[in-house]
PDB file of C-alpha atoms in Angstrom:
ATOM      1  CA  UNK A   1      -4.493  -4.003   7.701  1.00 54.00           C
ATOM      2  CA  UNK A   2      -5.483  -7.109   9.617  1.00 55.00           C
ATOM      3  CA  UNK A   3      -7.873  -9.430   7.894  1.00 60.00           C
ATOM      4  CA  UNK A   4     -11.574  -8.607   7.607  1.00 60.00           C
ATOM      5  CA  UNK A   5     -12.024 -12.037   9.199  1.00 59.00           C
ATOM      6  CA  UNK A   6     -11.239 -10.344  12.511  1.00 57.00           C
ATOM      7  CA  UNK A   7     -14.473  -8.372  12.176  1.00 53.00           C
ATOM      8  CA  UNK A   8     -16.306 -11.520  13.174  1.00 49.00           C
ATOM      9  CA  UNK A   9     -14.736 -11.093  16.606  1.00 49.00           C
ATOM     10  CA  UNK A  10     -15.694  -7.414  16.897  1.00 44.00           C
ATOM     11  CA  UNK A  11     -19.083  -6.334  18.225  1.00 44.00           C
ATOM     12  CA  UNK A  12     -20.373  -3.463  16.114  1.00 44.00           C
ATOM     13  CA  UNK A  13     -22.902  -1.002  17.565  1.00 42.00           C
ATOM     14  CA  UNK A  14     -26.079  -0.927  15.535  1.00 42.00           C
ATOM     15  CA  UNK A  15     -25.709   2.760  14.681  1.00 39.00           C
ATOM     16  CA  UNK A  16     -22.387   2.281  12.852  1.00 40.00           C
ATOM     17  CA  UNK A  17     -22.723   1.997   9.112  1.00 42.00           C
ATOM     18  CA  UNK A  18     -20.190   1.988   6.274  1.00 42.00           C
ATOM     19  CA  UNK A  19     -18.987   5.445   5.226  1.00 40.00           C
ATOM     20  CA  UNK A  20     -19.639   6.635   1.711  1.00 39.00           C
ATOM     21  CA  UNK A  21     -16.108   6.959   0.453  1.00 37.00           C
ATOM     22  CA  UNK A  22     -14.818   7.913  -2.938  1.00 36.00           C
ATOM     23  CA  UNK A  23     -11.265   6.634  -2.769  1.00 35.00           C
ATOM     24  CA  UNK A  24      -8.088   8.557  -3.383  1.00 36.00           C
ATOM     25  CA  UNK A  25      -6.798  10.001  -6.599  1.00 34.00           C
ATOM     26  CA  UNK A  26      -3.949   7.921  -7.953  1.00 35.00           C
ATOM     27  CA  UNK A  27      -1.168   9.909  -9.600  1.00 38.00           C
ATOM     28  CA  UNK A  28      -0.667   9.408 -13.318  1.00 37.00           C
ATOM     29  CA  UNK A  29       1.541   6.436 -14.008  1.00 40.00           C
ATOM     30  CA  UNK A  30       4.405   6.089 -16.437  1.00 40.00           C
ATOM     31  CA  UNK A  31       3.185   4.544 -19.664  1.00 38.00           C
ATOM     32  CA  UNK A  32       4.234   0.924 -19.721  1.00 41.00           C
ATOM     33  CA  UNK A  33       2.769  -2.156 -21.372  1.00 42.00           C
ATOM     34  CA  UNK A  34       0.436  -4.216 -19.260  1.00 44.00           C
ATOM     35  CA  UNK A  35       1.715  -7.683 -18.439  1.00 45.00           C
ATOM     36  CA  UNK A  36      -1.438  -9.570 -17.457  1.00 44.00           C
ATOM     37  CA  UNK A  37      -1.273 -13.309 -17.738  1.00 45.00           C
ATOM     38  CA  UNK A  38      -4.052 -15.151 -19.500  1.00 44.00           C
ATOM     39  CA  UNK A  39      -4.403 -17.796 -16.856  1.00 44.00           C
ATOM     40  CA  UNK A  40      -6.158 -21.126 -16.964  1.00 43.00           C
ATOM     41  CA  UNK A  41      -9.557 -21.299 -15.332  1.00 43.00           C
ATOM     42  CA  UNK A  42      -9.115 -22.569 -11.787  1.00 43.00           C
ATOM     43  CA  UNK A  43     -11.518 -23.193  -8.934  1.00 42.00           C
ATOM     44  CA  UNK A  44      -9.387 -21.449  -6.370  1.00 42.00           C
ATOM     45  CA  UNK A  45     -10.415 -19.305  -5.661  1.00 42.00           C
ATOM     46  CA  UNK A  46      -7.957   4.833  -4.773  1.00 38.00           C
ATOM     47  CA  UNK A  47      -5.071  28.241  -4.151  1.00 40.00           C
ATOM     48  CA  UNK A  48      -7.255  28.373  -1.171  1.00 40.00           C
ATOM     49  CA  UNK A  49      -7.838  31.888   0.041  1.00 38.00           C
ATOM     50  CA  UNK A  50      -5.385  33.020   2.758  1.00 38.00           C
ATOM     51  CA  UNK A  51      -6.641  32.551   6.277  1.00 37.00           C
ATOM     52  CA  UNK A  52      -7.051  35.801   8.171  1.00 40.00           C
ATOM     53  CA  UNK A  53      -4.627  36.393  11.022  1.00 41.00           C
ATOM     54  CA  UNK A  54      -6.015  35.599  14.449  1.00 41.00           C
ATOM     55  CA  UNK A  55      -7.144  38.687  16.405  1.00 41.00           C
ATOM     56  CA  UNK A  56      -4.471  40.041  18.673  1.00 41.00           C
ATOM     57  CA  UNK A  57      -1.656  38.063  17.050  1.00 42.00           C
ATOM     58  CA  UNK A  58       1.240  40.057  15.604  1.00 43.00           C
ATOM     59  CA  UNK A  59       4.503  39.067  14.012  1.00 41.00           C
ATOM     60  CA  UNK A  60       7.510  41.115  15.067  1.00 45.00           C
ATOM     61  CA  UNK A  61      10.092  42.587  12.678  1.00 40.00           C
ATOM     62  CA  UNK A  62      12.734  40.081  13.750  1.00 42.00           C
ATOM     63  CA  UNK A  63      10.337  37.200  13.138  1.00 42.00           C
ATOM     64  CA  UNK A  64       9.403  38.661   9.787  1.00 36.00           C
ATOM     65  CA  UNK A  65      13.065  38.881   8.830  1.00 38.00           C
ATOM     66  CA  UNK A  66      13.649  35.305   9.930  1.00 42.00           C
ATOM     67  CA  UNK A  67      10.595  34.064   8.033  1.00 41.00           C
ATOM     68  CA  UNK A  68      11.685  36.031   4.980  1.00 42.00           C
ATOM     69  CA  UNK A  69      15.094  34.365   5.059  1.00 43.00           C
ATOM     70  CA  UNK A  70      13.509  30.954   5.531  1.00 41.00           C
ATOM     71  CA  UNK A  71      11.071  31.704   2.731  1.00 45.00           C
ATOM     72  CA  UNK A  72      13.899  32.677   0.383  1.00 46.00           C
ATOM     73  CA  UNK A  73      15.772  29.497   1.160  1.00 44.00           C
ATOM     74  CA  UNK A  74      12.566  27.537   0.728  1.00 44.00           C
ATOM     75  CA  UNK A  75      11.954  29.030  -2.709  1.00 40.00           C
ATOM     76  CA  UNK A  76      15.513  28.219  -3.757  1.00 43.00           C
ATOM     77  CA  UNK A  77      15.259  24.671  -2.448  1.00 42.00           C
ATOM     78  CA  UNK A  78      11.879  24.183  -4.096  1.00 42.00           C
ATOM     79  CA  UNK A  79      13.243  25.441  -7.400  1.00 42.00           C
ATOM     80  CA  UNK A  80      16.209  23.096  -7.167  1.00 40.00           C
ATOM     81  CA  UNK A  81      14.068  20.103  -6.253  1.00 39.00           C
ATOM     82  CA  UNK A  82      11.562  21.057  -8.905  1.00 43.00           C
ATOM     83  CA  UNK A  83      14.316  21.154 -11.486  1.00 41.00           C
ATOM     84  CA  UNK A  84      15.435  17.680 -10.512  1.00 36.00           C
ATOM     85  CA  UNK A  85      11.868  16.390 -10.512  1.00 40.00           C
ATOM     86  CA  UNK A  86      11.079  18.001 -13.849  1.00 40.00           C
ATOM     87  CA  UNK A  87      14.224  16.614 -15.391  1.00 35.00           C
ATOM     88  CA  UNK A  88      13.383  13.151 -14.113  1.00 38.00           C
ATOM     89  CA  UNK A  89       9.813  13.485 -15.345  1.00 39.00           C
ATOM     90  CA  UNK A  90      10.927  14.668 -18.753  1.00 37.00           C
ATOM     91  CA  UNK A  91      13.412  11.865 -19.083  1.00 35.00           C
ATOM     92  CA  UNK A  92      11.048   9.305 -17.571  1.00 42.00           C
ATOM     93  CA  UNK A  93      14.002   7.528 -16.043  1.00 50.00           C
ATOM     94  CA  UNK A  94      17.158   7.924 -14.006  1.00 51.00           C
ATOM     95  CA  UNK A  95      20.566   6.327 -13.708  1.00 52.00           C
ATOM     96  CA  UNK A  96      20.538   3.101 -11.723  1.00 51.00           C
ATOM     97  CA  UNK A  97      23.390   1.650  -9.635  1.00 52.00           C
ATOM     98  CA  UNK A  98      24.479  -0.486 -12.580  1.00 54.00           C
ATOM     99  CA  UNK A  99      24.730   2.563 -14.812  1.00 59.00           C
ATOM    100  CA  UNK A 100      21.709   1.597 -16.897  1.00 63.00           C
ATOM    101  CA  UNK A 101      18.743   3.940 -17.159  1.00 60.00           C
ATOM    102  CA  UNK A 102      15.758   3.293 -14.931  1.00 83.00           C
ATOM    103  CA  UNK A 103      12.157   4.374 -14.526  1.00 93.00           C
ATOM    104  CA  UNK A 104      10.690   4.985 -11.099  1.00 98.00           C
ATOM    105  CA  UNK A 105       7.162   3.590 -10.756  1.00 98.00           C
ATOM    106  CA  UNK A 106       5.102   4.793  -7.805  1.00 98.00           C
ATOM    107  CA  UNK A 107       3.143   1.870  -6.360  1.00 98.00           C
ATOM    108  CA  UNK A 108       1.487   4.040  -3.700  1.00 98.00           C
ATOM    109  CA  UNK A 109      -2.059   5.347  -3.393  1.00 98.00           C
ATOM    110  CA  UNK A 110      -2.638   8.929  -2.333  1.00 97.00           C
ATOM    111  CA  UNK A 111      -4.027   8.836   1.204  1.00 97.00           C
ATOM    112  CA  UNK A 112      -6.916  11.136   1.996  1.00 96.00           C
ATOM    113  CA  UNK A 113      -9.847  11.284   4.359  1.00 97.00           C
ATOM    114  CA  UNK A 114     -11.980   9.480   1.780  1.00 96.00           C
ATOM    115  CA  UNK A 115      -9.659   6.514   1.210  1.00 97.00           C
ATOM    116  CA  UNK A 116     -11.623   3.266   1.645  1.00 97.00           C
ATOM    117  CA  UNK A 117     -10.649   1.460   4.849  1.00 96.00           C
ATOM    118  CA  UNK A 118     -12.100  -1.658   6.467  1.00 93.00           C
ATOM    119  CA  UNK A 119     -14.291   0.610   8.544  1.00 90.00           C
ATOM    120  CA  UNK A 120     -15.292  -2.021  11.126  1.00 85.00           C
ATOM    121  CA  UNK A 121     -11.668  -2.267  12.266  1.00 91.00           C
ATOM    122  CA  UNK A 122     -10.052   1.000  11.174  1.00 93.00           C
ATOM    123  CA  UNK A 123     -11.229   4.605  11.471  1.00 95.00           C
ATOM    124  CA  UNK A 124     -11.173   6.910   8.456  1.00 96.00           C
ATOM    125  CA  UNK A 125      -8.041   9.095   8.282  1.00 97.00           C
ATOM    126  CA  UNK A 126      -8.368  12.665   9.544  1.00 97.00           C
ATOM    127  CA  UNK A 127      -6.156  15.437   8.179  1.00 97.00           C
ATOM    128  CA  UNK A 128      -6.546  18.873   9.752  1.00 98.00           C
ATOM    129  CA  UNK A 129      -4.428  21.929   9.049  1.00 98.00           C
ATOM    130  CA  UNK A 130      -3.515  23.470  12.402  1.00 98.00           C
ATOM    131  CA  UNK A 131      -0.776  25.957  11.446  1.00 98.00           C
ATOM    132  CA  UNK A 132      -1.034  28.545   8.707  1.00 98.00           C
ATOM    133  CA  UNK A 133       1.700  30.415   6.899  1.00 98.00           C
ATOM    134  CA  UNK A 134       0.156  33.874   7.181  1.00 97.00           C
ATOM    135  CA  UNK A 135      -0.613  33.442  10.892  1.00 98.00           C
ATOM    136  CA  UNK A 136       2.084  31.173  12.289  1.00 98.00           C
ATOM    137  CA  UNK A 137       4.870  31.618   9.760  1.00 98.00           C
ATOM    138  CA  UNK A 138       4.549  28.044   8.473  1.00 98.00           C
ATOM    139  CA  UNK A 139       1.989  25.448   7.402  1.00 98.00           C
ATOM    140  CA  UNK A 140       1.404  22.178   9.274  1.00 98.00           C
ATOM    141  CA  UNK A 141      -1.235  19.462   9.439  1.00 98.00           C
ATOM    142  CA  UNK A 142      -2.341  17.294  12.328  1.00 98.00           C
ATOM    143  CA  UNK A 143      -2.785  13.666  11.184  1.00 97.00           C
ATOM    144  CA  UNK A 144      -4.995  11.096  12.907  1.00 97.00           C
ATOM    145  CA  UNK A 145      -4.350   7.968  10.895  1.00 96.00           C
ATOM    146  CA  UNK A 146      -4.430   4.277  11.771  1.00 97.00           C
ATOM    147  CA  UNK A 147      -1.169   2.489  10.927  1.00 97.00           C
ATOM    148  CA  UNK A 148      -3.102   0.179   8.613  1.00 97.00           C
ATOM    149  CA  UNK A 149      -4.660   2.739   6.279  1.00 97.00           C
ATOM    150  CA  UNK A 150      -3.822   3.386   2.644  1.00 97.00           C
ATOM    151  CA  UNK A 151      -0.721   1.781   1.153  1.00 98.00           C
ATOM    152  CA  UNK A 152       0.909   0.364   4.272  1.00 98.00           C
ATOM    153  CA  UNK A 153       3.191  -2.281   5.704  1.00 98.00           C
ATOM    154  CA  UNK A 154       2.323  -5.062   8.175  1.00 98.00           C
ATOM    155  CA  UNK A 155       5.319  -6.150  10.250  1.00 98.00           C
ATOM    156  CA  UNK A 156       5.793  -9.434  12.178  1.00 98.00           C
ATOM    157  CA  UNK A 157       4.725  -7.876  15.488  1.00 97.00           C
ATOM    158  CA  UNK A 158       1.303  -7.145  13.992  1.00 97.00           C
ATOM    159  CA  UNK A 159       0.376 -10.827  14.356  1.00 96.00           C
ATOM    160  CA  UNK A 160       3.031 -12.278  16.655  1.00 94.00           C
ATOM    161  CA  UNK A 161       3.730 -11.230  20.269  1.00 93.00           C
ATOM    162  CA  UNK A 162       7.343 -10.281  20.860  1.00 94.00           C
ATOM    163  CA  UNK A 163       8.133 -10.255  17.127  1.00 96.00           C
ATOM    164  CA  UNK A 164       9.906  -7.271  15.538  1.00 97.00           C
ATOM    165  CA  UNK A 165       7.980  -4.020  15.370  1.00 97.00           C
ATOM    166  CA  UNK A 166       8.368  -1.355  12.718  1.00 97.00           C
ATOM    167  CA  UNK A 167      11.447   0.413  14.061  1.00 97.00           C
ATOM    168  CA  UNK A 168      13.208  -2.951  14.417  1.00 97.00           C
ATOM    169  CA  UNK A 169      12.751  -3.906  10.767  1.00 96.00           C
ATOM    170  CA  UNK A 170      16.130  -4.078   9.057  1.00 96.00           C
ATOM    171  CA  UNK A 171      16.624  -1.497   6.317  1.00 97.00           C
ATOM    172  CA  UNK A 172      18.148  -4.240   4.163  1.00 97.00           C
ATOM    173  CA  UNK A 173      14.699  -5.824   3.933  1.00 97.00           C
ATOM    174  CA  UNK A 174      13.241  -2.657   2.417  1.00 98.00           C
ATOM    175  CA  UNK A 175      15.299  -2.572  -0.797  1.00 98.00           C
ATOM    176  CA  UNK A 176      14.807  -5.924  -2.517  1.00 98.00           C
ATOM    177  CA  UNK A 177      14.049  -7.584  -5.866  1.00 98.00           C
ATOM    178  CA  UNK A 178      10.396  -7.204  -6.875  1.00 98.00           C
ATOM    179  CA  UNK A 179       8.376 -10.081  -8.280  1.00 98.00           C
ATOM    180  CA  UNK A 180       4.897  -9.357  -9.690  1.00 98.00           C
ATOM    181  CA  UNK A 181       2.499 -12.265 -10.200  1.00 99.00           C
ATOM    182  CA  UNK A 182      -0.663 -11.409 -12.087  1.00 98.00           C
ATOM    183  CA  UNK A 183      -4.115 -12.843 -11.403  1.00 98.00           C
ATOM    184  CA  UNK A 184      -6.205  -9.959 -12.788  1.00 98.00           C
ATOM    185  CA  UNK A 185      -7.896 -12.054 -15.464  1.00 98.00           C
ATOM    186  CA  UNK A 186      -9.126 -14.532 -12.868  1.00 98.00           C
ATOM    187  CA  UNK A 187     -10.036 -11.795 -10.363  1.00 98.00           C
ATOM    188  CA  UNK A 188     -12.240 -10.109 -12.965  1.00 98.00           C
ATOM    189  CA  UNK A 189     -14.330 -13.298 -13.045  1.00 98.00           C
ATOM    190  CA  UNK A 190     -13.989 -14.297  -9.391  1.00 98.00           C
ATOM    191  CA  UNK A 191     -13.791 -11.437  -6.897  1.00 98.00           C
ATOM    192  CA  UNK A 192     -12.598 -13.861  -4.216  1.00 98.00           C
ATOM    193  CA  UNK A 193      -9.670 -15.094  -6.334  1.00 98.00           C
ATOM    194  CA  UNK A 194      -6.428 -15.617  -4.435  1.00 98.00           C
ATOM    195  CA  UNK A 195      -2.815 -16.229  -5.373  1.00 98.00           C
ATOM    196  CA  UNK A 196      -2.164 -19.983  -5.480  1.00 98.00           C
ATOM    197  CA  UNK A 197       0.907 -22.192  -5.499  1.00 98.00           C
ATOM    198  CA  UNK A 198       0.030 -22.938  -9.134  1.00 98.00           C
ATOM    199  CA  UNK A 199       0.324 -19.210  -9.931  1.00 98.00           C
ATOM    200  CA  UNK A 200       3.766 -19.084  -8.333  1.00 98.00           C
ATOM    201  CA  UNK A 201       4.991 -22.166 -10.160  1.00 98.00           C
ATOM    202  CA  UNK A 202       3.656 -20.827 -13.462  1.00 98.00           C
ATOM    203  CA  UNK A 203       5.643 -17.602 -12.899  1.00 98.00           C
ATOM    204  CA  UNK A 204       8.743 -19.691 -12.172  1.00 98.00           C
ATOM    205  CA  UNK A 205       8.259 -21.754 -15.322  1.00 98.00           C
ATOM    206  CA  UNK A 206       8.677 -18.505 -17.279  1.00 98.00           C
ATOM    207  CA  UNK A 207      11.318 -16.643 -15.302  1.00 98.00           C
ATOM    208  CA  UNK A 208      13.052 -19.173 -13.059  1.00 98.00           C
ATOM    209  CA  UNK A 209      12.991 -19.667  -9.322  1.00 98.00           C
ATOM    210  CA  UNK A 210      11.896 -16.681  -7.211  1.00 98.00           C
ATOM    211  CA  UNK A 211      14.991 -14.570  -6.478  1.00 98.00           C
ATOM    212  CA  UNK A 212      16.446 -14.905  -2.997  1.00 97.00           C
ATOM    213  CA  UNK A 213      15.191 -12.237  -0.551  1.00 98.00           C
ATOM    214  CA  UNK A 214      12.620 -10.976  -3.026  1.00 98.00           C
ATOM    215  CA  UNK A 215       9.192  -9.465  -2.394  1.00 98.00           C
ATOM    216  CA  UNK A 216       6.174 -11.012  -4.134  1.00 99.00           C
ATOM    217  CA  UNK A 217       3.378  -8.628  -5.155  1.00 99.00           C
ATOM    218  CA  UNK A 218       0.015  -9.864  -6.407  1.00 98.00           C
ATOM    219  CA  UNK A 219      -1.469  -7.827  -9.246  1.00 98.00           C
ATOM    220  CA  UNK A 220      -5.205  -8.497  -9.253  1.00 98.00           C
ATOM    221  CA  UNK A 221      -6.063  -5.219 -11.002  1.00 98.00           C
ATOM    222  CA  UNK A 222      -8.115  -4.291  -7.934  1.00 98.00           C
ATOM    223  CA  UNK A 223      -6.333  -0.989  -7.296  1.00 97.00           C
ATOM    224  CA  UNK A 224      -8.259   0.542 -10.213  1.00 97.00           C
ATOM    225  CA  UNK A 225     -11.451   0.354  -8.146  1.00 98.00           C
ATOM    226  CA  UNK A 226     -10.259   2.701  -5.417  1.00 97.00           C
ATOM    227  CA  UNK A 227     -12.054   5.769  -6.826  1.00 94.00           C
ATOM    228  CA  UNK A 228     -15.386   4.003  -7.378  1.00 96.00           C
ATOM    229  CA  UNK A 229     -17.572   4.238  -4.255  1.00 96.00           C
ATOM    230  CA  UNK A 230     -18.143   0.812  -2.740  1.00 97.00           C
ATOM    231  CA  UNK A 231     -16.161  -1.070  -5.385  1.00 98.00           C
ATOM    232  CA  UNK A 232     -12.857  -1.423  -3.528  1.00 98.00           C
ATOM    233  CA  UNK A 233     -14.199  -3.188  -0.436  1.00 98.00           C
ATOM    234  CA  UNK A 234     -17.008  -4.741  -2.504  1.00 98.00           C
ATOM    235  CA  UNK A 235     -19.251  -5.481   0.490  1.00 97.00           C
ATOM    236  CA  UNK A 236     -22.290  -7.675  -0.030  1.00 97.00           C
ATOM    237  CA  UNK A 237     -25.688  -7.327   1.661  1.00 97.00           C
ATOM    238  CA  UNK A 238     -24.571  -9.662   4.433  1.00 96.00           C
ATOM    239  CA  UNK A 239     -21.557  -7.515   5.348  1.00 95.00           C
ATOM    240  CA  UNK A 240     -18.894  -9.732   3.762  1.00 97.00           C
ATOM    241  CA  UNK A 241     -16.202  -8.110   1.646  1.00 97.00           C
ATOM    242  CA  UNK A 242     -15.222  -9.675  -1.655  1.00 98.00           C
ATOM    243  CA  UNK A 243     -11.752  -8.809  -2.967  1.00 98.00           C
ATOM    244  CA  UNK A 244      -8.671 -10.854  -3.916  1.00 98.00           C
ATOM    245  CA  UNK A 245      -5.800 -11.920  -1.700  1.00 98.00           C
ATOM    246  CA  UNK A 246      -3.181 -14.615  -1.118  1.00 98.00           C
ATOM    247  CA  UNK A 247      -4.180 -18.168  -0.242  1.00 98.00           C
ATOM    248  CA  UNK A 248      -2.785 -19.689   2.986  1.00 98.00           C
ATOM    249  CA  UNK A 249      -1.254 -22.459   0.873  1.00 98.00           C
ATOM    250  CA  UNK A 250       0.636 -19.938  -1.255  1.00 98.00           C
ATOM    251  CA  UNK A 251       1.765 -18.105   1.885  1.00 98.00           C
ATOM    252  CA  UNK A 252       3.053 -21.367   3.391  1.00 98.00           C
ATOM    253  CA  UNK A 253       4.873 -22.168   0.136  1.00 98.00           C
ATOM    254  CA  UNK A 254       6.605 -18.768   0.182  1.00 98.00           C
ATOM    255  CA  UNK A 255       7.631 -19.249   3.818  1.00 98.00           C
ATOM    256  CA  UNK A 256       8.689 -22.894   3.682  1.00 98.00           C
ATOM    257  CA  UNK A 257       9.872 -23.443   0.104  1.00 98.00           C
ATOM    258  CA  UNK A 258      11.178 -20.051  -1.024  1.00 98.00           C
ATOM    259  CA  UNK A 259      13.391 -17.336   0.449  1.00 97.00           C
ATOM    260  CA  UNK A 260      11.261 -14.179   0.313  1.00 98.00           C
ATOM    261  CA  UNK A 261      11.185 -11.157   2.614  1.00 98.00           C
ATOM    262  CA  UNK A 262       7.445 -10.689   2.249  1.00 98.00           C
ATOM    263  CA  UNK A 263       4.402 -10.470   0.028  1.00 98.00           C
ATOM    264  CA  UNK A 264       1.725  -7.942  -0.796  1.00 98.00           C
ATOM    265  CA  UNK A 265      -1.548  -7.229  -2.549  1.00 98.00           C
ATOM    266  CA  UNK A 266      -3.315  -4.381  -4.302  1.00 98.00           C
ATOM    267  CA  UNK A 267      -6.301  -4.938  -1.981  1.00 98.00           C
ATOM    268  CA  UNK A 268      -7.088  -4.172   1.659  1.00 97.00           C
ATOM    269  CA  UNK A 269      -5.978  -7.506   3.094  1.00 98.00           C
ATOM    270  CA  UNK A 270      -3.370 -10.160   2.408  1.00 98.00           C
ATOM    271  CA  UNK A 271      -6.041 -12.766   3.109  1.00 98.00           C
ATOM    272  CA  UNK A 272      -8.736 -11.497   0.761  1.00 97.00           C
ATOM    273  CA  UNK A 273     -12.037 -10.005   1.811  1.00 97.00           C
ATOM    274  CA  UNK A 274     -14.058 -13.164   2.357  1.00 97.00           C
ATOM    275  CA  UNK A 275     -11.503 -15.128   4.404  1.00 96.00           C
ATOM    276  CA  UNK A 276     -13.130 -16.537   7.536  1.00 93.00           C
ATOM    277  CA  UNK A 277      -9.797 -16.734   9.402  1.00 96.00           C
ATOM    278  CA  UNK A 278      -6.688 -14.582   8.687  1.00 97.00           C
ATOM    279  CA  UNK A 279      -4.504 -17.604   7.947  1.00 98.00           C
ATOM    280  CA  UNK A 280      -2.314 -15.794   5.406  1.00 98.00           C
ATOM    281  CA  UNK A 281      -1.417 -13.138   7.985  1.00 98.00           C
ATOM    282  CA  UNK A 282      -0.870 -15.861  10.577  1.00 98.00           C
ATOM    283  CA  UNK A 283       1.459 -17.714   8.212  1.00 98.00           C
ATOM    284  CA  UNK A 284       3.578 -14.879   6.808  1.00 98.00           C
ATOM    285  CA  UNK A 285       4.051 -12.463   9.693  1.00 98.00           C
ATOM    286  CA  UNK A 286       5.011 -14.833  12.547  1.00 97.00           C
ATOM    287  CA  UNK A 287       7.573 -16.354  10.148  1.00 98.00           C
ATOM    288  CA  UNK A 288       9.400 -13.004  10.134  1.00 97.00           C
ATOM    289  CA  UNK A 289       8.046 -11.825   6.775  1.00 98.00           C
ATOM    290  CA  UNK A 290       6.285  -8.524   6.194  1.00 98.00           C
ATOM    291  CA  UNK A 291       3.241  -7.706   4.121  1.00 98.00           C
ATOM    292  CA  UNK A 292       2.163  -4.694   2.094  1.00 98.00           C
ATOM    293  CA  UNK A 293      -1.489  -3.946   1.392  1.00 98.00           C
ATOM    294  CA  UNK A 294      -3.201  -1.503  -0.972  1.00 98.00           C
ATOM    295  CA  UNK A 295      -0.404  -1.394  -3.537  1.00 98.00           C
ATOM    296  CA  UNK A 296      -1.182   0.592  -6.698  1.00 98.00           C
ATOM    297  CA  UNK A 297      -0.252   0.539 -10.380  1.00 98.00           C
ATOM    298  CA  UNK A 298       1.357  -2.886 -10.388  1.00 98.00           C
ATOM    299  CA  UNK A 299       0.562  -3.120 -14.095  1.00 97.00           C
ATOM    300  CA  UNK A 300       3.283  -0.494 -14.629  1.00 97.00           C
ATOM    301  CA  UNK A 301       5.932  -2.693 -13.027  1.00 98.00           C
ATOM    302  CA  UNK A 302       7.460  -5.670 -14.894  1.00 98.00           C
ATOM    303  CA  UNK A 303       6.938  -9.287 -13.871  1.00 98.00           C
ATOM    304  CA  UNK A 304      10.575  -9.494 -12.820  1.00 98.00           C
ATOM    305  CA  UNK A 305      13.800  -7.481 -12.833  1.00 97.00           C
ATOM    306  CA  UNK A 306      12.641  -4.426 -10.864  1.00 98.00           C
ATOM    307  CA  UNK A 307      13.914  -3.303  -7.469  1.00 98.00           C
ATOM    308  CA  UNK A 308      11.387  -2.503  -4.745  1.00 98.00           C
ATOM    309  CA  UNK A 309      12.150   0.413  -2.423  1.00 98.00           C
ATOM    310  CA  UNK A 310       9.897   0.618   0.641  1.00 98.00           C
ATOM    311  CA  UNK A 311       9.971   4.027   2.285  1.00 97.00           C
ATOM    312  CA  UNK A 312       8.655   2.929   5.688  1.00 95.00           C
ATOM    313  CA  UNK A 313       8.240   5.067   8.816  1.00 96.00           C
ATOM    314  CA  UNK A 314      10.141   4.270  11.994  1.00 97.00           C
ATOM    315  CA  UNK A 315       7.881   5.012  14.940  1.00 96.00           C
ATOM    316  CA  UNK A 316       8.598   3.098  18.114  1.00 97.00           C
ATOM    317  CA  UNK A 317       6.485   0.005  18.727  1.00 97.00           C
ATOM    318  CA  UNK A 318       4.794   0.237  15.333  1.00 97.00           C
ATOM    319  CA  UNK A 319       2.791  -2.731  14.093  1.00 98.00           C
ATOM    320  CA  UNK A 320       2.583  -1.152  10.641  1.00 97.00           C
ATOM    321  CA  UNK A 321       2.564   2.201   8.935  1.00 97.00           C
ATOM    322  CA  UNK A 322       1.963   4.153   5.738  1.00 97.00           C
ATOM    323  CA  UNK A 323       4.707   3.689   3.170  1.00 98.00           C
ATOM    324  CA  UNK A 324       5.889   5.052  -0.179  1.00 98.00           C
ATOM    325  CA  UNK A 325       6.455   1.976  -2.338  1.00 98.00           C
ATOM    326  CA  UNK A 326       8.627   2.577  -5.400  1.00 98.00           C
ATOM    327  CA  UNK A 327       9.731   0.204  -8.137  1.00 98.00           C
ATOM    328  CA  UNK A 328      12.991   0.940  -9.937  1.00 98.00           C
ATOM    329  CA  UNK A 329      12.464  -0.550 -13.382  1.00 96.00           C
TER     330      UNK A 329
END
């Protein structure tokens, strides 16, 4: 979402207070070694009962036959998909385009009504079931969700007038090499820690120059806090959030000195919670890059060599949207 710094420009009614949220349950991750860097100390700084049919509503024989046929097809499709999913789960990997075996790592939080959002700028998600199988012949939910909730993408138009919006984002930008730079050790000591140019150069001293058209993800270990009430936004008594992000200097380096498609964090803002001005957003997005916020399980992805697949929505005029971020390892 946009930086918490923008809250300083928003007048908040006195009766509004932070919601008591419990985060979202993160699906179990594939077991992989953790790759945290031990960094030098620097000063930079988550079977209901059937619903009774509505009075006066009846389902005709033809509709029942049609629903029965659809149901049979659905069962068959579910069984087929389940077989594929179970096989993939059992194997823990799949065949990649190069013929080598690959794991699929889900870097996405489960989005629910209790997912922590920057409540002064974004409303809590609402998910309401409005159609029911035993009444309407199918199940369906009505979603009321801000684009910048949960694991989501920020596109250039989010911070730059006339810049590309979500549906205009090239699909080629959504399947790219993944780079993971780890600052979790420093973030554990300094909750306002941010990715620095030094961090990027240290990564390059180990693995070489950032790959062309790659996406840089910052692993601060913060995603683990999502299920602990209050810990993810980490708000102090004065109303300032304290969580890691990307420094404006690092953002400028990625834009001016390296050829990346974007960058992301495992926190609620690219800028970090305590940033007074959203300079990281203002640097990356107007330059045609995109951002991803609230990534999960980055410790299960390698430092380099993985492929990021961003399953982004395509609604017209979108300034962002919920995504399914997957790493092919």
